[in-house]
XYZ file of C-alpha atoms in Angstrom:
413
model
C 22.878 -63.211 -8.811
C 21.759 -63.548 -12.178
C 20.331 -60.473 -14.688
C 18.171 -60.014 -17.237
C 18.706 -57.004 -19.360
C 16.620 -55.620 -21.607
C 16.723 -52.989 -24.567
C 14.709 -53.620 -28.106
C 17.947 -51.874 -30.043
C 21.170 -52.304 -27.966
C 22.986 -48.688 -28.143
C 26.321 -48.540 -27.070
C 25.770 -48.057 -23.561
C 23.701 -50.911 -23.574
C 26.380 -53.532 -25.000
C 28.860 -52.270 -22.469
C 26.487 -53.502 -19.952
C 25.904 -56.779 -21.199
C 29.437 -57.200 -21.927
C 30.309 -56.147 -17.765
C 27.586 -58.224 -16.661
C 28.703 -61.497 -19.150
C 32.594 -61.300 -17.876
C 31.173 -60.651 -14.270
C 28.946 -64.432 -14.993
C 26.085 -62.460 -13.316
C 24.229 -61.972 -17.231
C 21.233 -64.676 -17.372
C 19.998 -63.652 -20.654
C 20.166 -60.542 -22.940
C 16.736 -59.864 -24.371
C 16.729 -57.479 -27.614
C 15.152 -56.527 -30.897
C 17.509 -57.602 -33.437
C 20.781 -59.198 -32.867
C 23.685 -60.942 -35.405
C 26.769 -62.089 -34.557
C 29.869 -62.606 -36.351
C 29.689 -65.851 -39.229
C 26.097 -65.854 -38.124
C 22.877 -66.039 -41.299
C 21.559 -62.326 -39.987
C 25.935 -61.399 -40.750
C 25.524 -62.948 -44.288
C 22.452 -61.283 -45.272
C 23.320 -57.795 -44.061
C 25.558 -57.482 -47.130
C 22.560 -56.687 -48.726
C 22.041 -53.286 -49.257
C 18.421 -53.005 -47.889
C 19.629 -54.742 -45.216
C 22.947 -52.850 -44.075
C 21.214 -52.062 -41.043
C 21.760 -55.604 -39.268
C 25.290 -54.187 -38.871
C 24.505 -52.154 -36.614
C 23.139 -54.663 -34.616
C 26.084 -56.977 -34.438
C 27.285 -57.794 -30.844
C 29.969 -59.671 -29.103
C 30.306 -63.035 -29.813
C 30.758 -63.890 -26.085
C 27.272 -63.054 -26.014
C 25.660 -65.022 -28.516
C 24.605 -68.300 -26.229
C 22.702 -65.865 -23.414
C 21.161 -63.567 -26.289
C 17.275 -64.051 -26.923
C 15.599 -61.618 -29.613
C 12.129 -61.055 -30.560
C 12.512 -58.794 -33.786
C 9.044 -58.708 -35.255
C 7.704 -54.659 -34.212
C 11.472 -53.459 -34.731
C 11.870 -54.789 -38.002
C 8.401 -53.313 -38.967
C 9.703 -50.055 -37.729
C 12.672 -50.016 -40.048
C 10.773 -51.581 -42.952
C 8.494 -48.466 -42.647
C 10.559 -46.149 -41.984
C 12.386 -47.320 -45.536
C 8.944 -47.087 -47.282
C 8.155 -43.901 -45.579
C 4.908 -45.417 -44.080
C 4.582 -42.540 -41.907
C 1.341 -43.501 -40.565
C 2.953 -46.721 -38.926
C 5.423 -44.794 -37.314
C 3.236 -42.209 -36.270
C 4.262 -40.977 -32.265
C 2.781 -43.344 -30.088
C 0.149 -44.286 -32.085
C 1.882 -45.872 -35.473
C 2.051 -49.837 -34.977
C 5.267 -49.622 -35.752
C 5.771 -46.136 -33.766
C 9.334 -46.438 -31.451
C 6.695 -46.540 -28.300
C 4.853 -49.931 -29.793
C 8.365 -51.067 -30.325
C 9.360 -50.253 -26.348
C 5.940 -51.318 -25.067
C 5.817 -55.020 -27.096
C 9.234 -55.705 -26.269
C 8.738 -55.129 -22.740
C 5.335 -57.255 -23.215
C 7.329 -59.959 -24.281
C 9.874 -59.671 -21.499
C 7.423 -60.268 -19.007
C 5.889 -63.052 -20.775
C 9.043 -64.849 -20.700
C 9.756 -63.733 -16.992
C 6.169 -65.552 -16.222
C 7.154 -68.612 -17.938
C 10.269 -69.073 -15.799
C 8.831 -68.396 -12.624
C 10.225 -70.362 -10.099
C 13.094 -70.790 -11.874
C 16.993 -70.388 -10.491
C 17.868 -69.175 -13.842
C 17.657 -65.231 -12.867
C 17.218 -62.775 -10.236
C 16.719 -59.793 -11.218
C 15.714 -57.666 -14.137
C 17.483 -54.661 -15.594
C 15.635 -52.601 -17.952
C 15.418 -48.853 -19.499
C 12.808 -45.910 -19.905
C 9.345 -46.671 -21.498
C 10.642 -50.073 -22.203
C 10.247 -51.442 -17.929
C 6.476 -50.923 -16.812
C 5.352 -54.413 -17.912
C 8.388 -56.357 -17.095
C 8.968 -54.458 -13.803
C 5.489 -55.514 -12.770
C 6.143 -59.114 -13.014
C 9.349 -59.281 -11.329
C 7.569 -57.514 -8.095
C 4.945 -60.205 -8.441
C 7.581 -62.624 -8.499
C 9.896 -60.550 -5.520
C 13.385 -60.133 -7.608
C 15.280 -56.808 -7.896
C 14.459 -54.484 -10.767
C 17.101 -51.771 -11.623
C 15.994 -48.805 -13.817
C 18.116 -47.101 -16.377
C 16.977 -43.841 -16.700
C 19.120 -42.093 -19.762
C 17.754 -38.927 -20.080
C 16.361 -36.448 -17.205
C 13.121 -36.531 -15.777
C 10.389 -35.461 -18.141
C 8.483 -33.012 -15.262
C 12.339 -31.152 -15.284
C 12.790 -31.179 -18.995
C 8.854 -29.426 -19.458
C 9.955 -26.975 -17.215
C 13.186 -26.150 -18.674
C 12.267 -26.482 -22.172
C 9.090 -24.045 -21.717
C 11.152 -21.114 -21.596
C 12.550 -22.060 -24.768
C 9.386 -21.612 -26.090
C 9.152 -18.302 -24.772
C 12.338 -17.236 -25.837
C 12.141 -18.376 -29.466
C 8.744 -19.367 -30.150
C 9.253 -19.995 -33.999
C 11.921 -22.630 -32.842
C 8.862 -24.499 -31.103
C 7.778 -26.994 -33.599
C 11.191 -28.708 -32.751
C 10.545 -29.000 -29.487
C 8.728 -32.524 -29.983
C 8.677 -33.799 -25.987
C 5.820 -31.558 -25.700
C 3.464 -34.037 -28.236
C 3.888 -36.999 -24.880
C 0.528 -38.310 -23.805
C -0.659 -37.723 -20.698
C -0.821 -42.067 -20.706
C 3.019 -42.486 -22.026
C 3.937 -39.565 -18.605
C 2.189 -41.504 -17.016
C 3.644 -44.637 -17.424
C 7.472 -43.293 -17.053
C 6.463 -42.351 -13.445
C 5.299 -45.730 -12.845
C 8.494 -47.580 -13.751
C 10.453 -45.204 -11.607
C 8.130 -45.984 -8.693
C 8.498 -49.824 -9.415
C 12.418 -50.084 -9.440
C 14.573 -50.983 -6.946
C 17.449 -48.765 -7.646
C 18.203 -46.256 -10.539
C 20.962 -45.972 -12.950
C 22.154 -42.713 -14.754
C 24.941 -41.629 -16.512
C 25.186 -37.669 -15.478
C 24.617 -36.079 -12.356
C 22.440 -33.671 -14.579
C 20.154 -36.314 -14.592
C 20.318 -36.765 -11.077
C 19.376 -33.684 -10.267
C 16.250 -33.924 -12.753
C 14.504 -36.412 -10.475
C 14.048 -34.303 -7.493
C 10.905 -32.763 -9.492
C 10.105 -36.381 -9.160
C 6.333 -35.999 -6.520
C 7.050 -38.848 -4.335
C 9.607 -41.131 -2.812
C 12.207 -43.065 -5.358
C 14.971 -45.855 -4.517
C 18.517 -44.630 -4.506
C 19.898 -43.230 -7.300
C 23.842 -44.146 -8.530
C 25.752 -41.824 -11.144
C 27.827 -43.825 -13.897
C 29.029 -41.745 -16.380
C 29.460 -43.864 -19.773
C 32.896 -44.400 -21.840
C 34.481 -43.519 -24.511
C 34.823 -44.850 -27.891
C 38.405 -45.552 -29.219
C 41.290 -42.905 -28.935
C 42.487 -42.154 -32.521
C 45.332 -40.180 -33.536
C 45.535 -36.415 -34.945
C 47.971 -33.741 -35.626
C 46.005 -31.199 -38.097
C 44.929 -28.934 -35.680
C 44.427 -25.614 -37.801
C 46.195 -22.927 -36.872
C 45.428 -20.306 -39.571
C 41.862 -19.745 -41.161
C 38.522 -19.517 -39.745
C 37.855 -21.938 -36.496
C 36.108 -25.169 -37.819
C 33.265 -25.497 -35.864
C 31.034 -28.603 -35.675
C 27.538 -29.269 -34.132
C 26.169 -33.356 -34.083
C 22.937 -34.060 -33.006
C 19.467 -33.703 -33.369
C 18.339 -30.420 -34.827
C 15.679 -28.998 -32.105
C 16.015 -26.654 -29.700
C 16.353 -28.859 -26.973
C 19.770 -29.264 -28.035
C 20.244 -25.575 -27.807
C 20.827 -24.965 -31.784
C 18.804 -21.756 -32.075
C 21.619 -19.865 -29.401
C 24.187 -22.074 -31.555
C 23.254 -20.892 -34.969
C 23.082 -16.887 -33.526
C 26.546 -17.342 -32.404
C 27.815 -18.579 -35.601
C 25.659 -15.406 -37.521
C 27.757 -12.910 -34.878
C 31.389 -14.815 -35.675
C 30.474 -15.250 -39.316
C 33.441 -13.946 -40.698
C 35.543 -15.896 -38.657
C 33.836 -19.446 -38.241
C 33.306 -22.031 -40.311
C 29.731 -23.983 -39.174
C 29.163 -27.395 -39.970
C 25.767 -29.184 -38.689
C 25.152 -33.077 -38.779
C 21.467 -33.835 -37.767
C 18.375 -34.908 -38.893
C 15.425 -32.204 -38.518
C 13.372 -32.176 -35.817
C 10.725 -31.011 -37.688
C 9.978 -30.125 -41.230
C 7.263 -26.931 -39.948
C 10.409 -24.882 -39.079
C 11.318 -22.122 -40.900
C 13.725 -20.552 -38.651
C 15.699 -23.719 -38.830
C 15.142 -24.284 -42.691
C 16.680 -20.771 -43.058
C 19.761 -21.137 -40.812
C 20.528 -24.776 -42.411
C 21.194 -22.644 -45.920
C 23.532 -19.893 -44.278
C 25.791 -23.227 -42.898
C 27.137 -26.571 -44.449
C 24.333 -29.230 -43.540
C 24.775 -32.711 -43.762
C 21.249 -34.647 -42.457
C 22.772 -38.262 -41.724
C 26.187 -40.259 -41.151
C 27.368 -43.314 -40.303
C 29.225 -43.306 -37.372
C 32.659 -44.059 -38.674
C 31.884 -41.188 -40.767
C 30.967 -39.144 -37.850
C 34.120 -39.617 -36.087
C 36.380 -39.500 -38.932
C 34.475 -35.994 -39.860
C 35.477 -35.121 -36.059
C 39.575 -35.168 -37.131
C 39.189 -32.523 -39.273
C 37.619 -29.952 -36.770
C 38.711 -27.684 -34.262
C 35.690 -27.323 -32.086
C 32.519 -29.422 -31.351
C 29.654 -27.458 -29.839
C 27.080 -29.364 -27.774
C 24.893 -26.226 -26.400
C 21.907 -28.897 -25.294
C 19.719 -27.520 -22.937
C 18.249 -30.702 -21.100
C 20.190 -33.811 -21.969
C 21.086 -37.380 -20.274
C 24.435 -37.451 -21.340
C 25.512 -36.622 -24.987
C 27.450 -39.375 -26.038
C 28.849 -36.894 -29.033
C 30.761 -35.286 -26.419
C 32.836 -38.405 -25.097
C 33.123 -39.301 -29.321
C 34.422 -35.827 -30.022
C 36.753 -35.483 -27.099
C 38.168 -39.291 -28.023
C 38.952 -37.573 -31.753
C 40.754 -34.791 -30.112
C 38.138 -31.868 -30.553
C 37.806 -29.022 -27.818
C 34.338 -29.245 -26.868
C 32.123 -26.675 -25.579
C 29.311 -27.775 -23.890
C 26.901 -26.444 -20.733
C 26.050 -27.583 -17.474
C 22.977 -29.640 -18.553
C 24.835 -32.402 -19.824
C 27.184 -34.961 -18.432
C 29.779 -32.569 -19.327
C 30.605 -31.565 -15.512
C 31.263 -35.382 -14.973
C 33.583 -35.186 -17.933
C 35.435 -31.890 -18.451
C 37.457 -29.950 -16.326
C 36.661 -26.477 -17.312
C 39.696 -24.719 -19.385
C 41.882 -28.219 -19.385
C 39.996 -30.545 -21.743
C 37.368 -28.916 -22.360
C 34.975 -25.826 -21.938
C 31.691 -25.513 -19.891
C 29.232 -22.807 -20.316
C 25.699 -21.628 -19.040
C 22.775 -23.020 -21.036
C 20.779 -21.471 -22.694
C 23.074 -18.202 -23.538
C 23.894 -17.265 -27.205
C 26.427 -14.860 -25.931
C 28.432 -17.635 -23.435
C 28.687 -19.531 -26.713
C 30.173 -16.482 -28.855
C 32.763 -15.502 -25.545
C 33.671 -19.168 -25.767
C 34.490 -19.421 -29.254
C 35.889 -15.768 -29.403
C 38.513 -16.763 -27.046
C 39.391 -19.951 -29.321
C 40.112 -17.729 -32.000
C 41.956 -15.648 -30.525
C 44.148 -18.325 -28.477
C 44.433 -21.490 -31.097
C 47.048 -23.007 -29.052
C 44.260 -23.634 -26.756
C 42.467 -25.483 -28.977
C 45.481 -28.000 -29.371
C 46.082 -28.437 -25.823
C 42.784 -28.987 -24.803
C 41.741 -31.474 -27.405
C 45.070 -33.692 -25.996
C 44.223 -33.237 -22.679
C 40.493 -34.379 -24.105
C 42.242 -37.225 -25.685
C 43.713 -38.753 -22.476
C 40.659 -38.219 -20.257
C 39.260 -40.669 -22.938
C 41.883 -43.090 -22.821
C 41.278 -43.965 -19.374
C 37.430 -44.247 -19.393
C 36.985 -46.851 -22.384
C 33.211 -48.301 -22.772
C 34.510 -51.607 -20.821
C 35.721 -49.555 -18.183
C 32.014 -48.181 -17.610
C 30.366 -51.849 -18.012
C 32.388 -53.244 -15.924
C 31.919 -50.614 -13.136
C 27.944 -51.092 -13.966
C 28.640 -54.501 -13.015
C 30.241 -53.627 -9.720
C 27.741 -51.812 -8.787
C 24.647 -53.915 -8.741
C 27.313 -56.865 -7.766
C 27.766 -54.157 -4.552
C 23.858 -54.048 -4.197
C 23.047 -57.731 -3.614
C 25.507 -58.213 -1.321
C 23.681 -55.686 0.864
């Protein structure tokens, strides 16, 4: 058995993949956007301010000799996005829009699957959402295996769920930007799922999602992801007001509007502080509760986690989400997170030991939650050590090479 895998940008979960499937010697080739490698020309250059983005894109060197890249539509994405060319990057439709990026990639993937028909050099193809629909074709035409990462819910779930919202809070709906999908781009997630041969996901929130799916769809395996690096802490605060953090996008998919209502109720006892870009700039309820709290619109991840030590809470209230890595980063840093069933956080946390689940959706489940913290703050310290080892034992090469297993379990059948 040999694997392609392909992703135009190569998240986290994604290298922890390729790095499972390369020490398994089942990884053909890894096909992505933009890759460097340590000592490499795209290593030296990204020294250059304009160009500090390349580090991001640094892998392994293990994988260097089975990594091909085709970086033309990413690298017009990022130029524009620099130059604020927002016409290029326009949803769906920009030339440079994340979709064309997805969509040529996955063009070029197939192209290079055609040209090595016949070949011994792979068997099957393992690919993501919106980025599988041409690639997934030709491996069917050419009878190998394609496995589908799906890493958020099904979209059919998430319109339901997320129409409520609207309901609820309609000035929060400009945020709510899954709405603006095409009828086409629905279309074509529906088709991948119908093409692959098995599906991966990393919550059995997720899971659950695709039984709004109309029609039959191959099995489905639940492989929750890892966790970055344990690092050390001992200033839990005992005195003050709780130090609450929220990290993530700022809509209302993520359950910020219940979030920020919480913190207005607790105000004299909570200190807020939101990392996020906006959503949308057409929101004025958000605009407002961004000046009541301390905002900060980007980090770098280092910064993110290093932020993290000098918390006591992270609050993840999402209301329709894949996974959330910022749980598994915040729980590695030793934060007591509060999250809600719609995440992978019933895969993670054990309600009350390392962690705290609540119902989605509910402003006042987040104000009992944090009400309790303040009143209890030895809780806080327990849990977030008790978060701490759950992390140590699920490390990101624990979940690529249990990836690896599993399709390794699936062509033996």
């Amino acid at each position: 058995m040999k694997i392609i895998l392909s992703h135009p940008t190569g998240n986290a979960n994604v290298r922890a993949v390729a790095q499972g499937l390369n020490e398994a010697e089942t990884l053909s080739g890894f096909y992505t956007a933009i890759a460097s490698f340590p000592g490499d020309w795209l290593d030296r250059v990204s020294g250059i301010g304009a160009l500090a983005e390349i580090k991001r894109r640094q892998f392994h060197p293990a994988l260097q000799a089975r990594t091909k890249f085709y970086p033309w539509f990413e690298t017009g994405r990022l130029l524009a996005s620099k130059l604020h060319l927002s016409k290029l990057t326009r949803h769906e439709q920009g030339m440079f829009s994340v979709d064309a990026v997805y969509r040529q990639h996955d063009k070029w993937v197939a192209r290079n699957l055609k040209s090595q028909a016949g070949s011994t050099a792979y068997t099957a193809v393992y690919a993501y959402e919106d980025g599988a629909r041409y690639s997934f074709n030709e491996a069917k035409r050419l009878n190998i295996p394609c496995y589908y990462d799906l890493p958020i819910g099904y979209w059919r779930t998430a319109r339901r769920l997320l129409k409520q919202e609207i309901e609820k809070w309609p000035e929060w709906a400009s945020t709510l930007t899954g709405f603006k999908d095409s009828d086409t781009k629905l279309g074509y997630k529906d088709e991948e799922l119908q093409l692959a041969d098995h599906i991966f996901v990393a919550s059995s929130f997720t899971a659950k999602t695709l039984a709004d799916f109309n029609g039959r769809l191959a099995p489905v395996t639940v492989i929750p992801y890892g966790f970055p690096a344990v690092e050390p802490r001992s200033d839990y605060n005992s005195n003050g007001k709780l130090r609450v953090l929220f990290v993530g996008g700022l809509s209302q998919r993520k359950g910020i509007a219940n979030l920020f209502a919480a913190a207005g109720e607790l105000a004299d006892f909570v200190d807020l502080t939101v990392v996020g870009r906006k959503a949308s700039n057409d929101c004025a309820a958000l605009d407002n509760a961004l000046n009541k709290h301390k905002w900060i619109p980007s980090l770098p991840h280092a910064d993110i986690l290093k932020l993290m030590r000098t918390q006591d809470v992270l609050v993840f209230p999402s209301l329709f989400e894949g996974f959330g890595l910022v749980i598994t980063e915040a729980m590695s840093q030793g934060l007591t997170v509060i999250t809600t069933d719609r995440t992978a956080g019933p895969d993670l946390i054990t309600n009350g030991e390392n962690g705290l689940l609540i119902e989605a959706g509910s402003t006042q489940a987040i104000t009992l939650a944090l009400e309790n913290l303040i009143n209890d703050r030895r809780r806080i310290r327990l849990m977030g050590r008790a978060a701490q080892e759950t992390a140590s034992k699920r490390t990101w090469h624990v979940y690529g090479q249990e990836l690896a297993r599993a399709i390794a379990t699936l062509n033996r059948k």
